[in-house]
């Protein structure tokens, strides 16, 4: 569970988060939407420990980010544009990431690549990938270790219709597995179809709306 309490952040006189409070439970998808500059990405960065708030806290399973732990223990994330080693293949990029924790095998990496519609035997460097292929690779790196928490900022960017459908299927599978999923998207259909709770953000503040039905 994630508990966010009175989270505030001011950058150069701009209040990007304004006393944000909410609780997020595992096995649910939280869809965050709002205009550019509303605070969506900043909130996600705070959850991930990439930036610290001026006041308030983010607590994950009883641990305060930046105090008890530096970042979530079990997490997969996409924040803004995905970055990879351009000289290496998709598989090689995922293998380098997987070698950090060593919790999944090479076979599991290959299975994840196929899951997102990429060829695990493709030797081309990522520099030769299309934007859509890079986004599929970003989704693969986020989900490949079956993390407890997924934080996904605009995950369907550059995906074609088939890729969006693939992504939605993966989110449903990850939710069924019990993951807590925080999703920000400009695609309102993603939010409507996937989110159990929709979170509207405006001027650094939030309003929750539970899914009907």
Tab-separated table of C-alpha atoms in Angstrom:
chain	number	residue	atom	x	y	z
A	1	UNK	CA	0.000	0.000	0.000
A	2	UNK	CA	1.100	3.553	-0.722
A	3	UNK	CA	0.146	6.350	1.667
A	4	UNK	CA	0.696	9.898	0.413
A	5	UNK	CA	0.233	12.556	3.082
A	6	UNK	CA	0.191	16.347	2.603
A	7	UNK	CA	2.754	16.162	-0.204
A	8	UNK	CA	3.844	19.613	-1.381
A	9	UNK	CA	6.535	20.751	-3.806
A	10	UNK	CA	7.449	24.254	-4.965
A	11	UNK	CA	9.820	24.779	-7.903
A	12	UNK	CA	10.969	28.313	-8.696
A	13	UNK	CA	7.887	29.798	-7.091
A	14	UNK	CA	5.514	27.399	-8.843
A	15	UNK	CA	3.442	25.137	-6.558
A	16	UNK	CA	3.622	21.870	-8.538
A	17	UNK	CA	2.183	19.736	-5.709
A	18	UNK	CA	-0.208	21.270	-3.210
A	19	UNK	CA	-0.909	19.177	-0.072
A	20	UNK	CA	-1.642	15.972	-1.984
A	21	UNK	CA	-3.009	13.117	0.146
A	22	UNK	CA	-4.328	9.689	-0.886
A	23	UNK	CA	-3.983	5.958	-0.256
A	24	UNK	CA	-3.304	3.469	-3.059
A	25	UNK	CA	-3.925	-0.257	-2.607
A	26	UNK	CA	-2.396	-3.254	-4.358
A	27	UNK	CA	-4.403	-4.994	-7.045
A	28	UNK	CA	-5.804	-1.708	-8.336
A	29	UNK	CA	-5.094	0.595	-11.247
A	30	UNK	CA	-4.986	4.327	-10.468
A	31	UNK	CA	-5.354	6.485	-13.560
A	32	UNK	CA	-3.970	10.004	-13.235
A	33	UNK	CA	-5.027	12.578	-15.782
A	34	UNK	CA	-4.929	16.335	-16.197
A	35	UNK	CA	-3.438	19.074	-18.304
A	36	UNK	CA	0.288	19.516	-18.844
A	37	UNK	CA	1.847	21.008	-15.734
A	38	UNK	CA	-0.906	19.726	-13.452
A	39	UNK	CA	1.550	17.782	-11.270
A	40	UNK	CA	1.106	14.233	-12.649
A	41	UNK	CA	4.740	13.514	-13.448
A	42	UNK	CA	6.002	15.275	-10.314
A	43	UNK	CA	3.775	13.084	-8.152
A	44	UNK	CA	5.101	9.971	-9.872
A	45	UNK	CA	8.685	11.139	-9.403
A	46	UNK	CA	8.030	11.570	-5.680
A	47	UNK	CA	6.563	8.068	-5.446
A	48	UNK	CA	9.697	6.693	-7.114
A	49	UNK	CA	12.104	8.672	-4.933
A	50	UNK	CA	13.498	10.571	-7.926
A	51	UNK	CA	12.646	13.878	-6.290
A	52	UNK	CA	11.776	14.822	-2.722
A	53	UNK	CA	8.887	16.999	-1.624
A	54	UNK	CA	9.270	20.131	0.473
A	55	UNK	CA	6.772	18.765	2.988
A	56	UNK	CA	4.657	15.684	3.544
A	57	UNK	CA	5.702	12.143	2.705
A	58	UNK	CA	5.237	9.060	0.550
A	59	UNK	CA	5.046	5.842	2.565
A	60	UNK	CA	5.221	2.458	0.839
A	61	UNK	CA	4.404	-0.626	2.919
A	62	UNK	CA	5.235	1.352	6.053
A	63	UNK	CA	8.543	2.771	4.750
A	64	UNK	CA	8.908	6.501	4.089
A	65	UNK	CA	10.633	7.306	0.785
A	66	UNK	CA	13.786	9.332	1.410
A	67	UNK	CA	13.912	8.382	5.088
A	68	UNK	CA	13.484	4.640	5.594
A	69	UNK	CA	14.234	3.702	1.982
A	70	UNK	CA	15.589	5.685	-0.978
A	71	UNK	CA	13.124	4.247	-3.487
A	72	UNK	CA	10.464	1.514	-3.700
A	73	UNK	CA	11.932	-1.955	-3.185
A	74	UNK	CA	9.958	-3.704	-5.930
A	75	UNK	CA	9.074	-1.340	-8.764
A	76	UNK	CA	8.925	-1.032	-12.532
A	77	UNK	CA	8.626	2.397	-14.115
A	78	UNK	CA	8.360	4.464	-17.262
A	79	UNK	CA	8.946	8.175	-16.715
A	80	UNK	CA	8.914	10.438	-19.784
A	81	UNK	CA	11.094	9.303	-22.723
A	82	UNK	CA	12.628	5.817	-22.351
A	83	UNK	CA	16.428	5.768	-22.405
A	84	UNK	CA	18.526	2.774	-23.440
A	85	UNK	CA	22.070	2.035	-24.540
A	86	UNK	CA	21.700	2.808	-28.244
A	87	UNK	CA	24.598	0.555	-29.292
A	88	UNK	CA	23.111	-2.586	-27.694
A	89	UNK	CA	20.202	-4.744	-28.817
A	90	UNK	CA	16.882	-4.788	-27.031
A	91	UNK	CA	17.719	-8.086	-25.367
A	92	UNK	CA	21.161	-6.853	-24.298
A	93	UNK	CA	19.625	-3.743	-22.721
A	94	UNK	CA	17.145	-5.831	-20.722
A	95	UNK	CA	19.879	-8.300	-19.733
A	96	UNK	CA	22.022	-5.479	-18.310
A	97	UNK	CA	19.072	-4.273	-16.243
A	98	UNK	CA	18.180	-7.793	-15.110
A	99	UNK	CA	21.776	-8.419	-14.000
A	100	UNK	CA	21.396	-5.754	-11.283
A	101	UNK	CA	18.980	-7.795	-9.170
A	102	UNK	CA	19.462	-11.210	-10.796
A	103	UNK	CA	15.894	-12.299	-10.072
A	104	UNK	CA	14.910	-13.389	-13.605
A	105	UNK	CA	16.522	-15.685	-16.140
A	106	UNK	CA	17.468	-15.086	-19.768
A	107	UNK	CA	14.460	-17.178	-20.790
A	108	UNK	CA	12.184	-14.862	-18.799
A	109	UNK	CA	13.710	-11.824	-20.525
A	110	UNK	CA	13.031	-13.406	-23.927
A	111	UNK	CA	9.487	-14.287	-22.880
A	112	UNK	CA	8.864	-10.683	-21.814
A	113	UNK	CA	10.144	-9.352	-25.138
A	114	UNK	CA	7.757	-11.612	-27.003
A	115	UNK	CA	4.987	-10.536	-24.620
A	116	UNK	CA	5.366	-6.918	-25.797
A	117	UNK	CA	5.676	-7.895	-29.458
A	118	UNK	CA	9.469	-7.685	-29.867
A	119	UNK	CA	11.779	-10.329	-31.352
A	120	UNK	CA	14.235	-11.462	-28.662
A	121	UNK	CA	16.590	-12.694	-31.417
A	122	UNK	CA	16.713	-9.311	-33.171
A	123	UNK	CA	20.388	-8.265	-33.112
A	124	UNK	CA	19.798	-4.702	-34.280
A	125	UNK	CA	20.978	-1.996	-31.879
A	126	UNK	CA	18.245	0.046	-30.204
A	127	UNK	CA	19.416	3.037	-32.265
A	128	UNK	CA	17.748	1.290	-35.218
A	129	UNK	CA	14.458	0.806	-33.367
A	130	UNK	CA	11.386	2.858	-34.254
A	131	UNK	CA	9.817	5.015	-31.535
A	132	UNK	CA	7.085	2.414	-31.119
A	133	UNK	CA	9.636	-0.393	-30.663
A	134	UNK	CA	11.487	1.664	-28.043
A	135	UNK	CA	8.212	2.179	-26.186
A	136	UNK	CA	7.531	-1.577	-26.274
A	137	UNK	CA	11.026	-2.127	-24.861
A	138	UNK	CA	10.272	0.394	-22.101
A	139	UNK	CA	7.145	-1.552	-21.185
A	140	UNK	CA	9.189	-4.768	-21.169
A	141	UNK	CA	11.786	-3.386	-18.745
A	142	UNK	CA	9.017	-2.158	-16.432
A	143	UNK	CA	7.178	-5.475	-16.145
A	144	UNK	CA	9.875	-8.113	-16.675
A	145	UNK	CA	10.624	-8.682	-12.968
A	146	UNK	CA	6.930	-8.813	-11.951
A	147	UNK	CA	7.271	-5.867	-9.533
A	148	UNK	CA	4.787	-5.104	-6.768
A	149	UNK	CA	4.462	-1.515	-8.020
A	150	UNK	CA	4.220	-0.175	-11.570
A	151	UNK	CA	4.523	3.580	-12.176
A	152	UNK	CA	3.846	4.376	-15.825
A	153	UNK	CA	3.915	7.887	-17.274
A	154	UNK	CA	2.387	8.095	-20.781
A	155	UNK	CA	3.154	4.416	-21.526
A	156	UNK	CA	1.215	4.332	-24.826
A	157	UNK	CA	3.181	7.162	-26.454
A	158	UNK	CA	4.242	6.221	-30.010
A	159	UNK	CA	2.352	2.912	-29.913
A	160	UNK	CA	0.141	1.943	-32.835
A	161	UNK	CA	-3.348	0.528	-32.333
A	162	UNK	CA	-2.008	-3.009	-31.952
A	163	UNK	CA	0.579	-1.818	-29.433
A	164	UNK	CA	-2.045	-0.005	-27.354
A	165	UNK	CA	-4.183	-3.151	-27.273
A	166	UNK	CA	-1.136	-5.173	-26.199
A	167	UNK	CA	-0.382	-2.697	-23.426
A	168	UNK	CA	-3.938	-2.788	-22.096
A	169	UNK	CA	-3.857	-6.585	-21.979
A	170	UNK	CA	-0.595	-6.461	-20.019
A	171	UNK	CA	-2.024	-3.994	-17.489
A	172	UNK	CA	-5.029	-6.251	-16.924
A	173	UNK	CA	-2.678	-9.211	-16.392
A	174	UNK	CA	-0.462	-7.274	-13.994
A	175	UNK	CA	-3.499	-6.126	-12.016
A	176	UNK	CA	-4.765	-9.706	-11.795
A	177	UNK	CA	-1.321	-10.704	-10.495
A	178	UNK	CA	-1.845	-8.221	-7.647
A	179	UNK	CA	0.394	-5.344	-8.697
A	180	UNK	CA	-0.395	-1.774	-7.656
A	181	UNK	CA	-0.434	0.269	-10.861
A	182	UNK	CA	-0.183	4.057	-11.146
A	183	UNK	CA	-0.834	5.167	-14.708
A	184	UNK	CA	-0.766	8.648	-16.224
A	185	UNK	CA	-2.020	9.058	-19.775
A	186	UNK	CA	-3.307	11.721	-22.136
A	187	UNK	CA	-5.303	8.923	-23.760
A	188	UNK	CA	-8.618	9.220	-21.934
A	189	UNK	CA	-9.658	5.809	-23.220
A	190	UNK	CA	-6.738	4.205	-21.358
A	191	UNK	CA	-7.946	5.794	-18.133
A	192	UNK	CA	-11.601	4.905	-18.730
A	193	UNK	CA	-10.896	1.273	-19.627
A	194	UNK	CA	-8.132	0.454	-17.152
A	195	UNK	CA	-8.442	2.588	-14.019
A	196	UNK	CA	-10.326	1.425	-10.935
A	197	UNK	CA	-9.854	4.915	-9.522
A	198	UNK	CA	-9.424	7.990	-11.700
A	199	UNK	CA	-7.401	10.835	-10.204
A	200	UNK	CA	-7.890	14.254	-11.763
A	201	UNK	CA	-4.991	16.626	-11.124
A	202	UNK	CA	-5.084	20.387	-11.563
A	203	UNK	CA	-2.620	22.968	-10.225
A	204	UNK	CA	-0.917	20.355	-8.074
A	205	UNK	CA	-4.137	19.186	-6.417
A	206	UNK	CA	-6.123	15.997	-6.909
A	207	UNK	CA	-9.673	14.755	-6.962
A	208	UNK	CA	-10.504	11.035	-6.916
A	209	UNK	CA	-13.326	9.465	-8.900
A	210	UNK	CA	-14.057	5.780	-8.474
A	211	UNK	CA	-14.939	3.703	-11.513
A	212	UNK	CA	-18.649	3.237	-11.969
A	213	UNK	CA	-19.926	-0.316	-12.165
